[in-house]
PDB file of C-alpha atoms in Angstrom:
ATOM      1  CA  MET A   1      30.031-109.716 -65.326  1.00 59.00           C
ATOM      2  CA  ALA A   2      28.008-112.658 -64.195  1.00 68.00           C
ATOM      3  CA  VAL A   3      29.082-116.150 -65.018  1.00 69.00           C
ATOM      4  CA  GLY A   4      26.365-118.257 -66.604  1.00 69.00           C
ATOM      5  CA  ILE A   5      26.296-121.974 -65.855  1.00 66.00           C
ATOM      6  CA  ARG A   6      25.355-124.111 -68.778  1.00 63.00           C
ATOM      7  CA  GLN A   7      22.709-126.723 -68.276  1.00 64.00           C
ATOM      8  CA  HIS A   8      24.507-129.283 -70.391  1.00 59.00           C
ATOM      9  CA  ARG A   9      28.231-129.696 -70.051  1.00 61.00           C
ATOM     10  CA  GLN A  10      28.604-131.430 -73.425  1.00 60.00           C
ATOM     11  CA  SER A  11      28.631-129.678 -76.728  1.00 62.00           C
ATOM     12  CA  HIS A  12      25.668-129.543 -79.079  1.00 60.00           C
ATOM     13  CA  ARG A  13      27.476-131.801 -81.476  1.00 62.00           C
ATOM     14  CA  PHE A  14      27.721-134.519 -78.831  1.00 58.00           C
ATOM     15  CA  HIS A  15      23.940-134.476 -78.401  1.00 57.00           C
ATOM     16  CA  SER A  16      23.323-134.876 -82.106  1.00 58.00           C
ATOM     17  CA  MET A  17      25.507-138.017 -82.363  1.00 58.00           C
ATOM     18  CA  LYS A  18      22.632-140.363 -81.453  1.00 54.00           C
ATOM     19  CA  LEU A  19      24.424-141.639 -78.386  1.00 55.00           C
ATOM     20  CA  LEU A  20      21.902-140.306 -75.952  1.00 53.00           C
ATOM     21  CA  GLY A  21      18.287-141.257 -75.717  1.00 53.00           C
ATOM     22  CA  LYS A  22      16.796-137.798 -75.797  1.00 52.00           C
ATOM     23  CA  GLU A  23      16.897-135.272 -78.570  1.00 50.00           C
ATOM     24  CA  GLY A  24      19.838-136.893 -80.327  1.00 47.00           C
ATOM     25  CA  GLY A  25      17.815-140.005 -81.148  1.00 52.00           C
ATOM     26  CA  ALA A  26      17.942-143.362 -79.434  1.00 55.00           C
ATOM     27  CA  ARG A  27      20.583-145.866 -80.333  1.00 58.00           C
ATOM     28  CA  SER A  28      19.555-149.410 -79.684  1.00 61.00           C
ATOM     29  CA  GLY A  29      21.814-151.638 -77.591  1.00 63.00           C
ATOM     30  CA  ASP A  30      20.992-154.652 -79.792  1.00 69.00           C
ATOM     31  CA  VAL A  31      23.666-155.890 -82.127  1.00 71.00           C
ATOM     32  CA  TYR A  32      22.512-157.454 -85.375  1.00 75.00           C
ATOM     33  CA  ILE A  33      24.702-160.109 -86.948  1.00 78.00           C
ATOM     34  CA  ASN A  34      24.155-161.498 -90.401  1.00 80.00           C
ATOM     35  CA  VAL A  35      23.865-165.244 -89.765  1.00 85.00           C
ATOM     36  CA  THR A  36      23.177-166.364 -93.325  1.00 89.00           C
ATOM     37  CA  ALA A  37      26.741-167.529 -93.865  1.00 88.00           C
ATOM     38  CA  LEU A  38      26.750-169.299 -90.495  1.00 89.00           C
ATOM     39  CA  VAL A  39      23.520-171.144 -91.293  1.00 92.00           C
ATOM     40  CA  ASP A  40      24.871-172.159 -94.710  1.00 93.00           C
ATOM     41  CA  MET A  41      28.065-173.507 -93.175  1.00 93.00           C
ATOM     42  CA  MET A  42      26.183-175.446 -90.485  1.00 94.00           C
ATOM     43  CA  THR A  43      23.853-176.942 -93.105  1.00 95.00           C
ATOM     44  CA  VAL A  44      26.793-178.177 -95.171  1.00 94.00           C
ATOM     45  CA  LEU A  45      28.445-179.592 -92.044  1.00 94.00           C
ATOM     46  CA  VAL A  46      25.300-181.445 -90.956  1.00 93.00           C
ATOM     47  CA  ILE A  47      24.785-182.905 -94.439  1.00 92.00           C
ATOM     48  CA  PHE A  48      28.426-184.035 -94.533  1.00 90.00           C
ATOM     49  CA  LEU A  49      28.165-185.732 -91.137  1.00 88.00           C
ATOM     50  CA  VAL A  50      24.891-187.456 -91.980  1.00 87.00           C
ATOM     51  CA  MET A  51      26.288-188.758 -95.275  1.00 83.00           C
ATOM     52  CA  ASN A  52      29.388-190.170 -93.558  1.00 79.00           C
ATOM     53  CA  PHE A  53      27.600-191.564 -90.511  1.00 77.00           C
ATOM     54  CA  ASN A  54      27.909-195.309 -90.022  1.00 66.00           C
ATOM     55  CA  ALA A  55      26.005-196.652 -87.045  1.00 64.00           C
ATOM     56  CA  SER A  56      27.438-200.140 -87.279  1.00 59.00           C
ATOM     57  CA  GLY A  57      31.117-199.200 -87.194  1.00 58.00           C
ATOM     58  CA  GLU A  58      33.930-200.529 -89.336  1.00 58.00           C
ATOM     59  CA  MET A  59      33.102-204.094 -90.319  1.00 60.00           C
ATOM     60  CA  LEU A  60      35.909-204.901 -92.745  1.00 63.00           C
ATOM     61  CA  PHE A  61      39.341-203.613 -93.603  1.00 67.00           C
ATOM     62  CA  VAL A  62      39.132-203.579 -97.387  1.00 66.00           C
ATOM     63  CA  SER A  63      42.264-202.738 -99.318  1.00 68.00           C
ATOM     64  CA  LYS A  64      41.960-201.304-102.799  1.00 70.00           C
ATOM     65  CA  ASP A  65      43.796-204.201-104.457  1.00 72.00           C
ATOM     66  CA  MET A  66      41.695-206.965-102.873  1.00 78.00           C
ATOM     67  CA  LYS A  67      39.018-208.474-105.098  1.00 82.00           C
ATOM     68  CA  THR A  68      36.671-210.655-103.079  1.00 81.00           C
ATOM     69  CA  PRO A  69      34.140-213.071-104.565  1.00 82.00           C
ATOM     70  CA  THR A  70      30.608-211.743-104.928  1.00 82.00           C
ATOM     71  CA  ALA A  71      27.290-213.263-103.930  1.00 82.00           C
ATOM     72  CA  GLU A  72      23.727-212.184-104.582  1.00 81.00           C
ATOM     73  CA  ASN A  73      22.326-213.841-101.463  1.00 80.00           C
ATOM     74  CA  GLY A  74      23.683-213.437 -97.971  1.00 77.00           C
ATOM     75  CA  VAL A  75      23.298-211.677 -94.666  1.00 79.00           C
ATOM     76  CA  GLU A  76      24.925-208.594 -93.197  1.00 78.00           C
ATOM     77  CA  ILE A  77      28.037-209.336 -91.188  1.00 77.00           C
ATOM     78  CA  THR A  78      28.443-208.491 -87.526  1.00 79.00           C
ATOM     79  CA  ARG A  79      31.516-207.152 -85.758  1.00 81.00           C
ATOM     80  CA  VAL A  80      33.794-210.052 -84.860  1.00 85.00           C
ATOM     81  CA  PRO A  81      37.556-210.498 -85.478  1.00 88.00           C
ATOM     82  CA  ILE A  82      38.564-210.076 -89.120  1.00 89.00           C
ATOM     83  CA  ILE A  83      41.217-212.130 -90.871  1.00 90.00           C
ATOM     84  CA  SER A  84      42.271-211.007 -94.363  1.00 89.00           C
ATOM     85  CA  LEU A  85      44.358-212.800 -96.950  1.00 88.00           C
ATOM     86  CA  ASN A  86      45.434-210.865-100.051  1.00 87.00           C
ATOM     87  CA  ARG A  87      46.513-212.207-103.439  1.00 84.00           C
ATOM     88  CA  VAL A  88      50.242-212.346-102.594  1.00 84.00           C
ATOM     89  CA  GLY A  89      49.550-214.341 -99.438  1.00 82.00           C
ATOM     90  CA  ASP A  90      49.929-211.628 -96.798  1.00 86.00           C
ATOM     91  CA  LEU A  91      47.881-212.546 -93.730  1.00 88.00           C
ATOM     92  CA  TYR A  92      46.246-209.730 -91.740  1.00 88.00           C
ATOM     93  CA  PHE A  93      44.449-209.789 -88.402  1.00 89.00           C
ATOM     94  CA  GLU A  94      42.243-206.761 -87.680  1.00 86.00           C
ATOM     95  CA  GLY A  95      44.079-204.768 -90.362  1.00 83.00           C
ATOM     96  CA  SER A  96      47.606-205.464 -89.026  1.00 85.00           C
ATOM     97  CA  ILE A  97      49.913-207.748 -90.957  1.00 87.00           C
ATOM     98  CA  LEU A  98      50.825-211.015 -89.243  1.00 87.00           C
ATOM     99  CA  VAL A  99      52.631-213.051 -91.899  1.00 85.00           C
ATOM    100  CA  SER A 100      54.114-211.912 -95.208  1.00 85.00           C
ATOM    101  CA  SER A 101      53.886-214.222 -98.214  1.00 80.00           C
ATOM    102  CA  LEU A 102      52.115-217.112 -96.560  1.00 75.00           C
ATOM    103  CA  GLY A 103      52.017-218.815 -99.959  1.00 69.00           C
ATOM    104  CA  ASN A 104      55.786-219.423 -99.844  1.00 64.00           C
ATOM    105  CA  ASN A 105      55.263-221.855 -96.954  1.00 61.00           C
ATOM    106  CA  ALA A 106      52.561-223.881 -98.725  1.00 54.00           C
ATOM    107  CA  ASP A 107      54.635-227.075 -98.512  1.00 59.00           C
ATOM    108  CA  ASP A 108      54.640-227.079 -94.693  1.00 62.00           C
ATOM    109  CA  VAL A 109      53.416-230.368 -93.278  1.00 70.00           C
ATOM    110  CA  ASP A 110      52.006-228.534 -90.258  1.00 78.00           C
ATOM    111  CA  TRP A 111      48.971-226.545 -91.391  1.00 82.00           C
ATOM    112  CA  ARG A 112      48.981-224.500 -88.209  1.00 85.00           C
ATOM    113  CA  ILE A 113      49.935-220.804 -88.466  1.00 88.00           C
ATOM    114  CA  PRO A 114      51.381-219.984 -85.013  1.00 88.00           C
ATOM    115  CA  GLU A 115      51.163-216.185 -85.370  1.00 90.00           C
ATOM    116  CA  LEU A 116      47.458-216.331 -86.224  1.00 89.00           C
ATOM    117  CA  GLU A 117      46.697-218.812 -83.461  1.00 90.00           C
ATOM    118  CA  ASP A 118      48.458-216.601 -80.899  1.00 92.00           C
ATOM    119  CA  GLU A 119      46.505-213.517 -82.039  1.00 91.00           C
ATOM    120  CA  LEU A 120      43.186-215.362 -81.862  1.00 90.00           C
ATOM    121  CA  ASN A 121      43.926-216.674 -78.368  1.00 90.00           C
ATOM    122  CA  GLU A 122      45.047-213.214 -77.233  1.00 91.00           C
ATOM    123  CA  ASN A 123      41.856-211.708 -78.684  1.00 88.00           C
ATOM    124  CA  ARG A 124      39.736-214.178 -76.703  1.00 88.00           C
ATOM    125  CA  GLU A 125      41.650-213.432 -73.480  1.00 89.00           C
ATOM    126  CA  LYS A 126      41.194-209.663 -73.966  1.00 88.00           C
ATOM    127  CA  PHE A 127      37.463-210.016 -74.530  1.00 84.00           C
ATOM    128  CA  GLU A 128      37.028-212.282 -71.512  1.00 83.00           C
ATOM    129  CA  ALA A 129      39.060-209.900 -69.332  1.00 86.00           C
ATOM    130  CA  ILE A 130      36.983-206.901 -70.387  1.00 83.00           C
ATOM    131  CA  GLY A 131      33.572-208.447 -70.929  1.00 73.00           C
ATOM    132  CA  GLY A 132      33.524-211.229 -68.371  1.00 66.00           C
ATOM    133  CA  ASN A 133      31.087-213.890 -69.489  1.00 68.00           C
ATOM    134  CA  ARG A 134      29.042-211.632 -71.784  1.00 67.00           C
ATOM    135  CA  ALA A 135      29.709-214.088 -74.599  1.00 62.00           C
ATOM    136  CA  ALA A 136      27.290-216.565 -72.995  1.00 67.00           C
ATOM    137  CA  ALA A 137      24.426-214.065 -73.333  1.00 69.00           C
ATOM    138  CA  MET A 138      25.255-213.179 -76.959  1.00 72.00           C
ATOM    139  CA  ASN A 139      23.862-214.617 -80.142  1.00 73.00           C
ATOM    140  CA  PRO A 140      26.331-217.381 -81.169  1.00 68.00           C
ATOM    141  CA  GLY A 141      26.925-215.686 -84.528  1.00 67.00           C
ATOM    142  CA  GLU A 142      28.028-212.477 -82.781  1.00 76.00           C
ATOM    143  CA  ASP A 143      30.307-214.064 -80.180  1.00 78.00           C
ATOM    144  CA  PRO A 144      33.818-212.620 -80.737  1.00 78.00           C
ATOM    145  CA  THR A 145      35.402-215.505 -78.815  1.00 82.00           C
ATOM    146  CA  SER A 146      34.243-218.214 -81.241  1.00 85.00           C
ATOM    147  CA  THR A 147      33.276-216.450 -84.503  1.00 87.00           C
ATOM    148  CA  VAL A 148      35.595-214.951 -87.090  1.00 90.00           C
ATOM    149  CA  ASN A 149      35.138-213.210 -90.463  1.00 89.00           C
ATOM    150  CA  VAL A 150      37.589-214.353 -93.143  1.00 89.00           C
ATOM    151  CA  GLN A 151      38.143-212.095 -96.143  1.00 89.00           C
ATOM    152  CA  VAL A 152      40.056-213.678 -99.029  1.00 89.00           C
ATOM    153  CA  ASP A 153      41.116-212.437-102.445  1.00 88.00           C
ATOM    154  CA  ASN A 154      39.829-214.294-105.527  1.00 86.00           C
ATOM    155  CA  GLU A 155      43.317-215.357-106.599  1.00 87.00           C
ATOM    156  CA  VAL A 156      44.391-217.021-103.327  1.00 86.00           C
ATOM    157  CA  GLU A 157      45.001-220.756-103.622  1.00 87.00           C
ATOM    158  CA  PHE A 158      42.683-222.959-101.612  1.00 86.00           C
ATOM    159  CA  SER A 159      45.615-224.702 -99.884  1.00 85.00           C
ATOM    160  CA  ILE A 160      46.566-221.385 -98.252  1.00 87.00           C
ATOM    161  CA  LEU A 161      42.969-220.646 -97.254  1.00 88.00           C
ATOM    162  CA  LYS A 162      42.729-224.154 -95.814  1.00 89.00           C
ATOM    163  CA  ARG A 163      45.660-223.438 -93.493  1.00 89.00           C
ATOM    164  CA  VAL A 164      43.936-220.268 -92.240  1.00 89.00           C
ATOM    165  CA  LEU A 165      40.650-222.110 -91.632  1.00 91.00           C
ATOM    166  CA  HIS A 166      42.471-224.968 -89.877  1.00 92.00           C
ATOM    167  CA  THR A 167      44.285-222.522 -87.578  1.00 91.00           C
ATOM    168  CA  CYS A 168      41.015-220.771 -86.705  1.00 91.00           C
ATOM    169  CA  GLU A 169      39.506-224.125 -85.770  1.00 92.00           C
ATOM    170  CA  LEU A 170      42.527-225.024 -83.609  1.00 91.00           C
ATOM    171  CA  ALA A 171      42.239-221.699 -81.764  1.00 90.00           C
ATOM    172  CA  GLY A 172      38.583-222.391 -80.926  1.00 89.00           C
ATOM    173  CA  TYR A 173      37.018-220.164 -83.567  1.00 90.00           C
ATOM    174  CA  GLY A 174      34.728-222.771 -85.123  1.00 87.00           C
ATOM    175  CA  ARG A 175      32.180-220.329 -86.546  1.00 89.00           C
ATOM    176  CA  ILE A 176      33.970-219.137 -89.662  1.00 90.00           C
ATOM    177  CA  ARG A 177      32.201-216.756 -92.028  1.00 89.00           C
ATOM    178  CA  LEU A 178      33.668-216.011 -95.432  1.00 86.00           C
ATOM    179  CA  THR A 179      32.938-212.431 -96.434  1.00 85.00           C
ATOM    180  CA  VAL A 180      31.995-211.647-100.011  1.00 83.00           C
ATOM    181  CA  GLY A 181      31.056-208.594-102.008  1.00 78.00           C
ATOM    182  CA  ASP A 182      27.486-207.699-102.864  1.00 74.00           C
ATOM    183  CA  GLY A 183      26.788-209.219-106.279  1.00 73.00           C
ATOM    184  CA  ARG A 184      23.528-207.300-106.635  1.00 73.00           C
ATOM    185  CA  LYS A 185      25.339-203.988-107.116  1.00 67.00           C
ATOM    186  CA  GLY A 186      26.519-204.834-110.608  1.00 60.00           C
ATOM    187  CA  ASP A 187      30.236-204.125-110.253  1.00 53.00           C
ATOM    188  CA  MET A 188      30.910-205.182-113.845  1.00 53.00           C
ATOM    189  CA  THR A 189      33.673-203.573-115.833  1.00 55.00           C
ATOM    190  CA  GLU A 190      33.013-202.083-119.269  1.00 50.00           C
ATOM    191  CA  GLU A 191      34.643-205.108-120.911  1.00 54.00           C
ATOM    192  CA  GLU A 192      32.415-207.545-118.990  1.00 53.00           C
ATOM    193  CA  ILE A 193      29.312-205.536-119.932  1.00 42.00           C
ATOM    194  CA  HIS A 194      30.403-205.554-123.605  1.00 43.00           C
ATOM    195  CA  ASN A 195      30.971-209.337-123.532  1.00 46.00           C
ATOM    196  CA  ALA A 196      27.612-209.938-121.837  1.00 44.00           C
ATOM    197  CA  VAL A 197      25.802-207.823-124.448  1.00 40.00           C
ATOM    198  CA  ALA A 198      27.653-209.523-127.319  1.00 42.00           C
ATOM    199  CA  ASN A 199      26.571-212.975-126.120  1.00 37.00           C
TER     200      ASN A 199
END
């Protein structure tokens, strides 16, 4: 009996599985992925980033319990050292507390606040070490070696604020800008609106 050699070594079922390009039908090597969910996620991410984008950086360290005065006219602040004074008299420099309850020392004959003066002098030395004499080429209102933003709560006594301003002047920061809230936004409470309508 003669032995017959088969042309194809695989079974007929293998050829009908669409793995080969001939009679079984061609199977494409392309892989299709549903990208709808990916596009949706990327859209949400881009919208979130655009909404939270701030090109000018952090200008002020505003705590939730600080109520600053408001003004309808003014200019945008620039990034210079920030000194904050809250209603209980805590003094902050760049968001870090320097002196607790500054109001308790209101009877001091010396108006100078040594901790604040040291921080201001150290800030100037850091800027000069990093930036060289870039301050000479800057707009005087943007010079971080002579300009400071002071943020004060409404309820702080002027005698305490006066000590802060005096210390800034002693440290060589003669350009003092008091930061205020935007009075054009209409941050009135319901009670204030009711009283304004009643009058």
